[in-house]
PDB file of C-alpha atoms in Angstrom:
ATOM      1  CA  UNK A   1     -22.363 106.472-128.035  1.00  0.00           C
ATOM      2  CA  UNK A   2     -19.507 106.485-130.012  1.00  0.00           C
ATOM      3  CA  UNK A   3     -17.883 109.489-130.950  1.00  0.00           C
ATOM      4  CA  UNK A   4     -14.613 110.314-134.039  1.00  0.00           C
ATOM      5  CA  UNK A   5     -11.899 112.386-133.236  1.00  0.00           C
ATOM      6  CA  UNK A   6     -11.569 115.003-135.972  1.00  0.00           C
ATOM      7  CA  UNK A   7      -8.587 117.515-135.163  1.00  0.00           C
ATOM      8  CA  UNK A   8      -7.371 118.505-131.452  1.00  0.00           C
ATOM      9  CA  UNK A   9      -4.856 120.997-130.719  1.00  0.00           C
ATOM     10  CA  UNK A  10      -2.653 121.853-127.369  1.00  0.00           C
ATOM     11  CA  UNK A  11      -3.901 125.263-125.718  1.00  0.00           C
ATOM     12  CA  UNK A  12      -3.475 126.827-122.805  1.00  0.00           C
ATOM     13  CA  UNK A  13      -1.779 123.689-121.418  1.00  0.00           C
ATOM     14  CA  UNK A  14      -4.884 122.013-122.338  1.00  0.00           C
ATOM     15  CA  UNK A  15      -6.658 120.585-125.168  1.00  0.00           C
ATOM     16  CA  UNK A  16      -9.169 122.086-127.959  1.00  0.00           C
ATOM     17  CA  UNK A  17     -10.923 118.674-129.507  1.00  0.00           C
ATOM     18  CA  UNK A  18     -13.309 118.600-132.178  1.00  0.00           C
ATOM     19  CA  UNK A  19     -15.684 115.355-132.720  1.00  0.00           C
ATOM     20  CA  UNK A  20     -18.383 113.915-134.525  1.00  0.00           C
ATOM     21  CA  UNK A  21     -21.215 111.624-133.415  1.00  0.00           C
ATOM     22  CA  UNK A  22     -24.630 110.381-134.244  1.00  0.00           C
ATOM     23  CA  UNK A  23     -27.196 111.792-132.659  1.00  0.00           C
ATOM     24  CA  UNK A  24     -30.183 110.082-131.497  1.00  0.00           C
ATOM     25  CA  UNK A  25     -32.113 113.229-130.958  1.00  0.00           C
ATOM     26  CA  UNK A  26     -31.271 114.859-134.374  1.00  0.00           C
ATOM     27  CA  UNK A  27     -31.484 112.398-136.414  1.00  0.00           C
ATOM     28  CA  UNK A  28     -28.311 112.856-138.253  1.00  0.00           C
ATOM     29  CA  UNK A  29     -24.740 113.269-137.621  1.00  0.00           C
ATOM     30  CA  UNK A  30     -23.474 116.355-135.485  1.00  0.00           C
ATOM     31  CA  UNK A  31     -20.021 117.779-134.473  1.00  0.00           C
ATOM     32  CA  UNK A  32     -18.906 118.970-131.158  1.00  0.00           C
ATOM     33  CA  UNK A  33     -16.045 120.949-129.670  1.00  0.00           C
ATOM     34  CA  UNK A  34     -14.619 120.227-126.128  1.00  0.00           C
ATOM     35  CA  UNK A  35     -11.853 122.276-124.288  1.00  0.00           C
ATOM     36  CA  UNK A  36     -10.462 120.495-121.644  1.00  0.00           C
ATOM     37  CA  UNK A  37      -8.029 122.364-119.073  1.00  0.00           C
ATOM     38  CA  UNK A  38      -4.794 121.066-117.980  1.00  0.00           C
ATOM     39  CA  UNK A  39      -5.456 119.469-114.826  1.00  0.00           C
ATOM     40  CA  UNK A  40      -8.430 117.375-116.354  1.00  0.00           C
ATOM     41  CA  UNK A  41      -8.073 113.900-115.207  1.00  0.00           C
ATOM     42  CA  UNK A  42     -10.038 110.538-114.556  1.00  0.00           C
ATOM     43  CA  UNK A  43      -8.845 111.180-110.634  1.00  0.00           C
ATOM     44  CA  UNK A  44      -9.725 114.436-111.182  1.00  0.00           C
ATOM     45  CA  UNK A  45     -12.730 115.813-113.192  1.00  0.00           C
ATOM     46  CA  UNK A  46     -13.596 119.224-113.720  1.00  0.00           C
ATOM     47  CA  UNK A  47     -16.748 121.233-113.987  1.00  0.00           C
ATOM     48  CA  UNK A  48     -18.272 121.915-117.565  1.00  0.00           C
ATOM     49  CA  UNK A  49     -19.317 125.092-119.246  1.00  0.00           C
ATOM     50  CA  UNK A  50     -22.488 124.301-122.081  1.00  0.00           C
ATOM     51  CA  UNK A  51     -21.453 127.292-124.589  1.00  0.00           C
ATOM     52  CA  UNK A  52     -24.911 127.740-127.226  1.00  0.00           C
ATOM     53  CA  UNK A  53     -23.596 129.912-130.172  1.00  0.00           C
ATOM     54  CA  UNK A  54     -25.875 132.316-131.912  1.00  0.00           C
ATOM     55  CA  UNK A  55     -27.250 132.561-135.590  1.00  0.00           C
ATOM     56  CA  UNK A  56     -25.130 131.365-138.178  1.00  0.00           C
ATOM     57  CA  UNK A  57     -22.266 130.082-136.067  1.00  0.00           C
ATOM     58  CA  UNK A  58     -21.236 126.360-135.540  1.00  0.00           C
ATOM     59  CA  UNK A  59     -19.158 124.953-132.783  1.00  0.00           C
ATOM     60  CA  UNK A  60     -16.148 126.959-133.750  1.00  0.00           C
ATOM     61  CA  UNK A  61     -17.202 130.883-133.591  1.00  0.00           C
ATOM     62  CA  UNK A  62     -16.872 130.777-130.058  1.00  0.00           C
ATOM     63  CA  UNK A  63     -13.389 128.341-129.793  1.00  0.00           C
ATOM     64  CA  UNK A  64     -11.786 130.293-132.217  1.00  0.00           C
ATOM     65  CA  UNK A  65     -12.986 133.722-131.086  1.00  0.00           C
ATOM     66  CA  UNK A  66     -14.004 134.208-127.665  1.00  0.00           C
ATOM     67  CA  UNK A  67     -10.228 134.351-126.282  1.00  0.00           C
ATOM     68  CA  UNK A  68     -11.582 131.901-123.152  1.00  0.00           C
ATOM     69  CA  UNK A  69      -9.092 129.084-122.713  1.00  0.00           C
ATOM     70  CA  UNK A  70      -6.599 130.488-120.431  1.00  0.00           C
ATOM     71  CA  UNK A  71      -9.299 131.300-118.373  1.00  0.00           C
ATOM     72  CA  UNK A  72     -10.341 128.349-118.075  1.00  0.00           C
ATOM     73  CA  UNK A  73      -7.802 126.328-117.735  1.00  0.00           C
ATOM     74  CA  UNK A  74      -6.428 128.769-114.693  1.00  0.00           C
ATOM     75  CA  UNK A  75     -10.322 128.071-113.119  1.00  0.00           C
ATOM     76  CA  UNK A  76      -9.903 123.895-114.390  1.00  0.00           C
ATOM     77  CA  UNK A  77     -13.425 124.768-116.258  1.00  0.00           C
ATOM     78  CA  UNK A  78     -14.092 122.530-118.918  1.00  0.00           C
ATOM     79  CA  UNK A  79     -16.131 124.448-121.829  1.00  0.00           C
ATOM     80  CA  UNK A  80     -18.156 122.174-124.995  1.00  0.00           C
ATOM     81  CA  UNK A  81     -19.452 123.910-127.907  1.00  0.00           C
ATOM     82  CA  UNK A  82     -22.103 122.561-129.869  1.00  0.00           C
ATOM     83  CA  UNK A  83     -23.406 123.844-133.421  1.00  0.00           C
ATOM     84  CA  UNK A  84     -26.323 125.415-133.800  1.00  0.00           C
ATOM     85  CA  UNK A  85     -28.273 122.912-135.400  1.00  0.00           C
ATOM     86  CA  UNK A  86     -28.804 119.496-137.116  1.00  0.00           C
ATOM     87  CA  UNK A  87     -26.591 119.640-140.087  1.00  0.00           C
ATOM     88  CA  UNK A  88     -26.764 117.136-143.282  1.00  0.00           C
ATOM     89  CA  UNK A  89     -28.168 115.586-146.306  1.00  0.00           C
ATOM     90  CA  UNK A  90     -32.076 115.680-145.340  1.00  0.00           C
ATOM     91  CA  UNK A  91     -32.225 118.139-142.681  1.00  0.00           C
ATOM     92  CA  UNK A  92     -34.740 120.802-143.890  1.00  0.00           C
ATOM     93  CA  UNK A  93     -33.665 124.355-144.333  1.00  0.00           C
ATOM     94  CA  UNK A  94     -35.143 127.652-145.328  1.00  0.00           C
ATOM     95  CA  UNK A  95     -36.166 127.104-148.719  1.00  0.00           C
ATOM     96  CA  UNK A  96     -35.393 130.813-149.166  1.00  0.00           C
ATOM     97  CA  UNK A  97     -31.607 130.078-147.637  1.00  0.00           C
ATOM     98  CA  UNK A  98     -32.471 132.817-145.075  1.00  0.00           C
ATOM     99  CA  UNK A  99     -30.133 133.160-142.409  1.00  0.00           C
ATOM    100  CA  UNK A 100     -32.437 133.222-139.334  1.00  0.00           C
ATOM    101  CA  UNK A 101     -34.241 130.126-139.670  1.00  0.00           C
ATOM    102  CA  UNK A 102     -33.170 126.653-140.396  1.00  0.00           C
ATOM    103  CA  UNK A 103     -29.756 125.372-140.967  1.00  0.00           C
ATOM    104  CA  UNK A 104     -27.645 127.149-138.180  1.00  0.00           C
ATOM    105  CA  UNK A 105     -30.546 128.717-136.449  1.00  0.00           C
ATOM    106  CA  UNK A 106     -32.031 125.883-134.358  1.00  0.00           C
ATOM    107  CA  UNK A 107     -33.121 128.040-131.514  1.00  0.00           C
ATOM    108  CA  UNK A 108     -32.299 125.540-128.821  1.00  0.00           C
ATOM    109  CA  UNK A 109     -36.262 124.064-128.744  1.00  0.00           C
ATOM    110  CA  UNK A 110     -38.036 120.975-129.890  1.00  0.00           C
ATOM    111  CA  UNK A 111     -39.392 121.822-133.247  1.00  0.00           C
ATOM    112  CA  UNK A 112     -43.215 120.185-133.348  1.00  0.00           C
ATOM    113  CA  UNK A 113     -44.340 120.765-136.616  1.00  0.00           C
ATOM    114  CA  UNK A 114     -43.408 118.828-139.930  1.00  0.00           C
ATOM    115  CA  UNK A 115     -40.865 119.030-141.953  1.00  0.00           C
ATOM    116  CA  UNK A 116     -38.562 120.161-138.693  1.00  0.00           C
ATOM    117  CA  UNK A 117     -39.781 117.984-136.151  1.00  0.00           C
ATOM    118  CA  UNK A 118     -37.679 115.129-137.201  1.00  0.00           C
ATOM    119  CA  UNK A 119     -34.557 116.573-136.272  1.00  0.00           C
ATOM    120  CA  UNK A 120     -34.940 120.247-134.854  1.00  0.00           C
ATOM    121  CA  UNK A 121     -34.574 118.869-131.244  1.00  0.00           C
ATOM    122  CA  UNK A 122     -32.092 120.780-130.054  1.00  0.00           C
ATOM    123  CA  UNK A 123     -33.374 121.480-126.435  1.00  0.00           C
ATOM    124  CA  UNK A 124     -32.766 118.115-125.887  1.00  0.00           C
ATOM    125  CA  UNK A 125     -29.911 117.508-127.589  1.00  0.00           C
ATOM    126  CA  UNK A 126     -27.895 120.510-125.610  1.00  0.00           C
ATOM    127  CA  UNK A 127     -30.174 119.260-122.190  1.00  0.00           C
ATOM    128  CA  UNK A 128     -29.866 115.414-122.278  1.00  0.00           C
ATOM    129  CA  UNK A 129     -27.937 114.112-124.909  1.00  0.00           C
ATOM    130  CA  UNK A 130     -25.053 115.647-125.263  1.00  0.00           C
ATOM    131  CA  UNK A 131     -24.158 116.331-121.524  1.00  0.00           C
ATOM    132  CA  UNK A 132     -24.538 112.073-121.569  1.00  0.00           C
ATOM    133  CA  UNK A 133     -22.126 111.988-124.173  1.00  0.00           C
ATOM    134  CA  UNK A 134     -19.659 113.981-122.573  1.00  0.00           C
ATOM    135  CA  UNK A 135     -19.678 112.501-119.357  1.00  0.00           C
ATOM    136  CA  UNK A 136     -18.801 109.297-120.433  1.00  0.00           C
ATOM    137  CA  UNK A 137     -16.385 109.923-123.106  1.00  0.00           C
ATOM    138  CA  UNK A 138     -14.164 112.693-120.950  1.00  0.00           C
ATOM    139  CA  UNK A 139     -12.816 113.560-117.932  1.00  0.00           C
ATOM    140  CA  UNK A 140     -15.638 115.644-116.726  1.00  0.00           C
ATOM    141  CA  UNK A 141     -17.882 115.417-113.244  1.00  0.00           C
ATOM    142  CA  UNK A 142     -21.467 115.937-113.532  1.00  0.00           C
ATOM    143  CA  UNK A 143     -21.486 119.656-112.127  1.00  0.00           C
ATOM    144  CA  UNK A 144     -22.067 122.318-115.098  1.00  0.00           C
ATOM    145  CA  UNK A 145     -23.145 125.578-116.106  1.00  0.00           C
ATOM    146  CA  UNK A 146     -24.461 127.232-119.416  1.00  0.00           C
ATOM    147  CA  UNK A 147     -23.596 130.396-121.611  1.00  0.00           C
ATOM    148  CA  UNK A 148     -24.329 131.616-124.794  1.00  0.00           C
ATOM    149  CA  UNK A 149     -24.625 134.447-126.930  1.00  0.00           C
ATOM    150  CA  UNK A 150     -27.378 135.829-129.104  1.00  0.00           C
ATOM    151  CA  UNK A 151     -29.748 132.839-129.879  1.00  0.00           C
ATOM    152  CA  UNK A 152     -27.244 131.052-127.725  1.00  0.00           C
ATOM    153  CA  UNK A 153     -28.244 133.185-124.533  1.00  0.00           C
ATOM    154  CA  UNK A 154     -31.968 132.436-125.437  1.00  0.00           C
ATOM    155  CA  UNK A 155     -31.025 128.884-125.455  1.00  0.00           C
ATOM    156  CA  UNK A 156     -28.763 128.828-122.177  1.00  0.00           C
ATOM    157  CA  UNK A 157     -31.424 131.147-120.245  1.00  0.00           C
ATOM    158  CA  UNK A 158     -34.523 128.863-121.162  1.00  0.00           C
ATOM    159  CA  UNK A 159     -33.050 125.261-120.655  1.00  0.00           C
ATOM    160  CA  UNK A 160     -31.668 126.469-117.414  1.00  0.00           C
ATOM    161  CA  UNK A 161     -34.485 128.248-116.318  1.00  0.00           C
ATOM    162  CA  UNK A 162     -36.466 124.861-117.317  1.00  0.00           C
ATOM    163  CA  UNK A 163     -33.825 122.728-115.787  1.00  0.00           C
ATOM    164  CA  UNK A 164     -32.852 124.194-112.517  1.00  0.00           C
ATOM    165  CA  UNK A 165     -31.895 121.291-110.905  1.00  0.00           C
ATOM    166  CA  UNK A 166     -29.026 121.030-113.626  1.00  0.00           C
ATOM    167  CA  UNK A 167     -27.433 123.545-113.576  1.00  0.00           C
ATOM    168  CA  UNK A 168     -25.285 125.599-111.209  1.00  0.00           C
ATOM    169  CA  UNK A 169     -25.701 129.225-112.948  1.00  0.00           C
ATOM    170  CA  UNK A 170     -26.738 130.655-115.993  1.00  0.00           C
ATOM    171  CA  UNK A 171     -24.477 133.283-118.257  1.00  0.00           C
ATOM    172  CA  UNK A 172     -25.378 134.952-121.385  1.00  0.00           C
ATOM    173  CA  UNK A 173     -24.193 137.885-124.159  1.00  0.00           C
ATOM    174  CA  UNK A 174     -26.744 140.307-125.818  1.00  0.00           C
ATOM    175  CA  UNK A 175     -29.486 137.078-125.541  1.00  0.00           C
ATOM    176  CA  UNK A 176     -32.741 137.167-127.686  1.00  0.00           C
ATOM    177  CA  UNK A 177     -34.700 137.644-123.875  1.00  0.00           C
ATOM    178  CA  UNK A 178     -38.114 137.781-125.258  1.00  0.00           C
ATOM    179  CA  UNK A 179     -38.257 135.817-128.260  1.00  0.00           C
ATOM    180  CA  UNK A 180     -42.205 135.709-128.389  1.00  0.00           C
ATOM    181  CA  UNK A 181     -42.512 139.122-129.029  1.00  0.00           C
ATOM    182  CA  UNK A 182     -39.102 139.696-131.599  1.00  0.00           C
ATOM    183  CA  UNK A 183     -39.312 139.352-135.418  1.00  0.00           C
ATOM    184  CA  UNK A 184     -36.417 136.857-135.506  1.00  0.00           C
ATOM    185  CA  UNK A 185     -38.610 134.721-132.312  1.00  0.00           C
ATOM    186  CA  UNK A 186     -41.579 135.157-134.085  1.00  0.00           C
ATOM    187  CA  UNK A 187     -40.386 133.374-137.406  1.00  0.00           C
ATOM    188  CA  UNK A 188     -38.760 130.898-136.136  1.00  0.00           C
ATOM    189  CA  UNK A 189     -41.601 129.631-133.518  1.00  0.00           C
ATOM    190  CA  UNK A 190     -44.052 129.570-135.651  1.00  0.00           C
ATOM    191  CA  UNK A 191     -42.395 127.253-138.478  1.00  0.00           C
ATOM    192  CA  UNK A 192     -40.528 125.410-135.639  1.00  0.00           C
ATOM    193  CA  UNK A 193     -43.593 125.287-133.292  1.00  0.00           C
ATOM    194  CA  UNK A 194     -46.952 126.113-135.005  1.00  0.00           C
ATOM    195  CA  UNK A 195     -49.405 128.915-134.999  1.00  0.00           C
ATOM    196  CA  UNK A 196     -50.122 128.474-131.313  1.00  0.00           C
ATOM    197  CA  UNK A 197     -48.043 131.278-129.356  1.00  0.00           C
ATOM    198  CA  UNK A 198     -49.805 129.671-126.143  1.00  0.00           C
ATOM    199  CA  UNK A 199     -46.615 126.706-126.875  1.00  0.00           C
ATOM    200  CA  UNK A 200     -43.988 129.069-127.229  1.00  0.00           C
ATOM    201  CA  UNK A 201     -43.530 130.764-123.488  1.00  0.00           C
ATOM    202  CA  UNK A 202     -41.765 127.284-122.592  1.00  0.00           C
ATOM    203  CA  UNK A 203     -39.065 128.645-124.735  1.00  0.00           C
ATOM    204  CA  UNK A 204     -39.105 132.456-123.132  1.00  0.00           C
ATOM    205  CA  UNK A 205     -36.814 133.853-121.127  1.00  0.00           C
ATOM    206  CA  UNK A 206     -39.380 136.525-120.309  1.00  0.00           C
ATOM    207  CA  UNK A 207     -42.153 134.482-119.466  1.00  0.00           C
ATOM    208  CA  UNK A 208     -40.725 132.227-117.409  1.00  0.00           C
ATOM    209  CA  UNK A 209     -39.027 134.550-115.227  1.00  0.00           C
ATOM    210  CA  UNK A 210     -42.581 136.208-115.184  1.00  0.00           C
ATOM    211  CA  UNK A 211     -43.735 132.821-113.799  1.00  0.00           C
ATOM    212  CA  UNK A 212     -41.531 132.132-111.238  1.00  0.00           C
ATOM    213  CA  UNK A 213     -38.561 132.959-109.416  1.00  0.00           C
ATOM    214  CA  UNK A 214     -35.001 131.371-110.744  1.00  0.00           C
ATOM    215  CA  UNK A 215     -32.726 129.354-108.174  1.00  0.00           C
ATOM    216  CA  UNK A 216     -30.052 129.575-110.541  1.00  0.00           C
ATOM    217  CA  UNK A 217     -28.162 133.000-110.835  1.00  0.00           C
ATOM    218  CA  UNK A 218     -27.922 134.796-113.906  1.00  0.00           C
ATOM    219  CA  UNK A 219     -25.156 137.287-115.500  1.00  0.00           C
ATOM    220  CA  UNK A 220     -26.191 139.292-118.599  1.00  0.00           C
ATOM    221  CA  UNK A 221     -24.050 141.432-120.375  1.00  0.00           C
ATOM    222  CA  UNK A 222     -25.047 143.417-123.212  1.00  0.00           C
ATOM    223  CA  UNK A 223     -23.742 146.302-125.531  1.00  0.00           C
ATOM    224  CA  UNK A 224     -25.428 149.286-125.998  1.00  0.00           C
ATOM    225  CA  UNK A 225     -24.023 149.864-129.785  1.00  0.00           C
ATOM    226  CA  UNK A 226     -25.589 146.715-130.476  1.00  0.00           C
ATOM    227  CA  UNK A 227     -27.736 147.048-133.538  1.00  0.00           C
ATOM    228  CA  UNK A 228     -29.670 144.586-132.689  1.00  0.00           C
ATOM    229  CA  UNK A 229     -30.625 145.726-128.875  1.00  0.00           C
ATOM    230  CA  UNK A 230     -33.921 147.635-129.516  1.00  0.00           C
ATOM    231  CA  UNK A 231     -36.037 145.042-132.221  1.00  0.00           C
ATOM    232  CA  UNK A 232     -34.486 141.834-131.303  1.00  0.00           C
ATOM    233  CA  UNK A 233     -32.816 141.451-128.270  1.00  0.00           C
ATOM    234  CA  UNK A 234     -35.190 143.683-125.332  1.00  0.00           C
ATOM    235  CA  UNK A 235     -32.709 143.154-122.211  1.00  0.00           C
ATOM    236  CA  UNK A 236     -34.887 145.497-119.809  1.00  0.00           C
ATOM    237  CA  UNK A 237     -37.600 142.978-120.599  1.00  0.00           C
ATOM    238  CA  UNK A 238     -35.579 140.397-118.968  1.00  0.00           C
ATOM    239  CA  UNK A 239     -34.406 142.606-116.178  1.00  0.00           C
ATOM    240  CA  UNK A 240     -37.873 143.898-115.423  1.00  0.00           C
ATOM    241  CA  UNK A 241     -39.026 139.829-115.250  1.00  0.00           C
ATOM    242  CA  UNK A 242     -36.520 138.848-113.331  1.00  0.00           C
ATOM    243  CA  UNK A 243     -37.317 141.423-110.409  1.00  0.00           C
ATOM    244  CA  UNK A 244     -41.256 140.139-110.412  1.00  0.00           C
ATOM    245  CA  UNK A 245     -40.232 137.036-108.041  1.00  0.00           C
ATOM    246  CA  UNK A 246     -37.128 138.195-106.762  1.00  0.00           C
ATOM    247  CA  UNK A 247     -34.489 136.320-109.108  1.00  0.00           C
ATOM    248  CA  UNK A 248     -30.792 136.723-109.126  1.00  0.00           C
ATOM    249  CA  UNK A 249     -30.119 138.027-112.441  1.00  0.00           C
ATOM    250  CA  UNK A 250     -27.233 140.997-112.689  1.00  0.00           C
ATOM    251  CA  UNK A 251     -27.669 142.763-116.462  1.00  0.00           C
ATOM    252  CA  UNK A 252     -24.634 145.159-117.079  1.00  0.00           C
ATOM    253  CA  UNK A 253     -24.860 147.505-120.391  1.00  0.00           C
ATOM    254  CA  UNK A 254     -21.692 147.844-121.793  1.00  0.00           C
ATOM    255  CA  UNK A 255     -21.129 151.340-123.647  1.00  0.00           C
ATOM    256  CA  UNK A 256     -20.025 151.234-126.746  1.00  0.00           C
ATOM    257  CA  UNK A 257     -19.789 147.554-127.742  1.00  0.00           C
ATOM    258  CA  UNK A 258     -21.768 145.949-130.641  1.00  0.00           C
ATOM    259  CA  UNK A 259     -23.249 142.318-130.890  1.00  0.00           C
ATOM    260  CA  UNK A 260     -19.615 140.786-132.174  1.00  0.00           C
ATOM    261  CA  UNK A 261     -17.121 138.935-130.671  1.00  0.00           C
ATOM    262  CA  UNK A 262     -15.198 141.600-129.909  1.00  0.00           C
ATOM    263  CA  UNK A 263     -17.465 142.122-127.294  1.00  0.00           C
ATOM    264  CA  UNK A 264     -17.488 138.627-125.953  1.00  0.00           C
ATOM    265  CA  UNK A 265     -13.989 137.837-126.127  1.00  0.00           C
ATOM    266  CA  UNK A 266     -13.732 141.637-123.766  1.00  0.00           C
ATOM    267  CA  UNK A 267     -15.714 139.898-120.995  1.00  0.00           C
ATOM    268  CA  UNK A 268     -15.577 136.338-121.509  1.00  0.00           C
ATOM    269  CA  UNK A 269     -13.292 136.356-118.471  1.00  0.00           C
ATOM    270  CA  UNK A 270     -15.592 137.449-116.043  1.00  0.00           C
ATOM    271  CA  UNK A 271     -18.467 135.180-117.026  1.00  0.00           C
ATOM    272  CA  UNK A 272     -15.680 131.991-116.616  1.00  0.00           C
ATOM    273  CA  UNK A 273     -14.977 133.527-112.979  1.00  0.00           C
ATOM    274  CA  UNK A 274     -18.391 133.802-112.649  1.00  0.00           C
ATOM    275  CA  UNK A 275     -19.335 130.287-113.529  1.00  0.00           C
ATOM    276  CA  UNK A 276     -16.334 129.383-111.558  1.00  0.00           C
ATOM    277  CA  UNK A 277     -17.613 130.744-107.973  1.00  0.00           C
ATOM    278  CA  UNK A 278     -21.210 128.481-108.628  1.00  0.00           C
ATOM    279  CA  UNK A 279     -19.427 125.410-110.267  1.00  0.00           C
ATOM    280  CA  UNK A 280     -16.864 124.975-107.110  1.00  0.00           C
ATOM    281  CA  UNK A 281     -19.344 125.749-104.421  1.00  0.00           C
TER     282      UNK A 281
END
């Protein structure tokens, strides 16, 4: 598993690190961003934050944007960022260069159906490899949480909510909760995944709270300017699941802010001290 340093900068007291690897589980070569806080050391490793970016982004939108490292390096959180999808020469795209499906808009699942199933694996790149990778190449224990925004809350809430045992709580901004039944869901499912909606609840926030109860809390914050609330996103959907078996999942609507990362970088803070209270317990 090797891995190329491309560019690293002191933050915080810290580091910001951007890399490159090969992934097994793509299929092609993918970049990563790590922030490691100050008192990150092989005698003592921290705690990781998984942070899934939405639509469009890559691993930078978030470091760049979200205003989280002194945050985290005051909690001794580590946080990686990976893009959003496979990236290179082969990797399919929308052959309409659309902006919700394909290249940046991997939706965090294992894509089944030809030409994507060759490298659309993101679910287990963000579950399995890349959590391997990190563990051996940086000063990190095995303890970790997930976030995300957007797609990126889709993808933290339903590889948690799949993978319990891994992680120690789940966070999320203005998430796609109920992807199944949303047009931008919808498109990509059934290109990634096939005509059979009966295969695309294991990627539903929704369903599987519907299902069962969560042992992993959950914090949800979402803006109620968000233009994208009503169509795409469905939060009360999520809320409403949630209270069928009882799961610990806190949704605060936030008047006033949109889907940007204004909005994120105005409460990143208390998702880290969130994270923070699970991650040390």
């Amino acid at each position: 598993m090797t891995i190329e340093n491309i560019s690293q900068a002191k933050v915080a007291g810290g580091w910001h690190k951007q890399y490159t690897h090969t992934s097994e589980a793509l299929s092609c070569t993918m970049r990563f961003a790590i922030f490691l806080p100050p008192n990150a050391s092989k005698e003592n490793p921290v705690p990781v934050l998984y942070w899934l970016s939405g639509l469009t982004c890559t691993d930078e939108n978030f470091m760049q944007k979200a205003g989280a490292f002194k945050a985290a390096a005051e909690l001794g959180i580590a946080i990686v960022a990976p893009d959003t999808s496979p990236r290179g020469e082969g990797v399919p795209d929308d052959p309409e260069g659309a902006y919700d499906f394909g290249l940046g808009a991997g939706f965090y699942l294992n894509a089944t159906q030809a030409p994507w199933d060759e490298h659309y694996h993101m679910y287990d790149y963000v579950n399995s490899e890349l959590p391997a990778l990190i563990e051996a190449n940086f000063p990190v224990s095995s303890v970790k949480s997930i976030s995300g925004h957007s797609m990126g809350g889709h993808g933290a809430l339903t590889i948690a909510l799949n993978n319990p045992e891994s992680y120690r709580s789940i966070s999320a901004f203005s998430p796609i909760s109920n992807p199944t039944k949303a047009p931008w869901g919808q498109k990509a499912f059934s290109h990634y995944l096939g005509s059979d909606a009966t295969t695309w609840k294991k990627y539903d926030a929704v369903e599987l709270l519907k299902s069962q109860r969560s042992p992993v809390p959950i914090l949800v914050d979402q803006g109620e300017a968000d233009g994208f609330l009503i169509e795409q996103l469905m939060p009360e959907r999520l809320s409403a699941a949630a209270q069928k078996h009882g799961s610990e999942l806190e949704l605060r609507m936030q008047p006033g802010y949109d889907h940007s990362y204004y909005f994120i970088s105005s409460f990143i803070d208390d998702h880290l001290r969130f994270h923070a209270v699970h991650l040390n317990a």
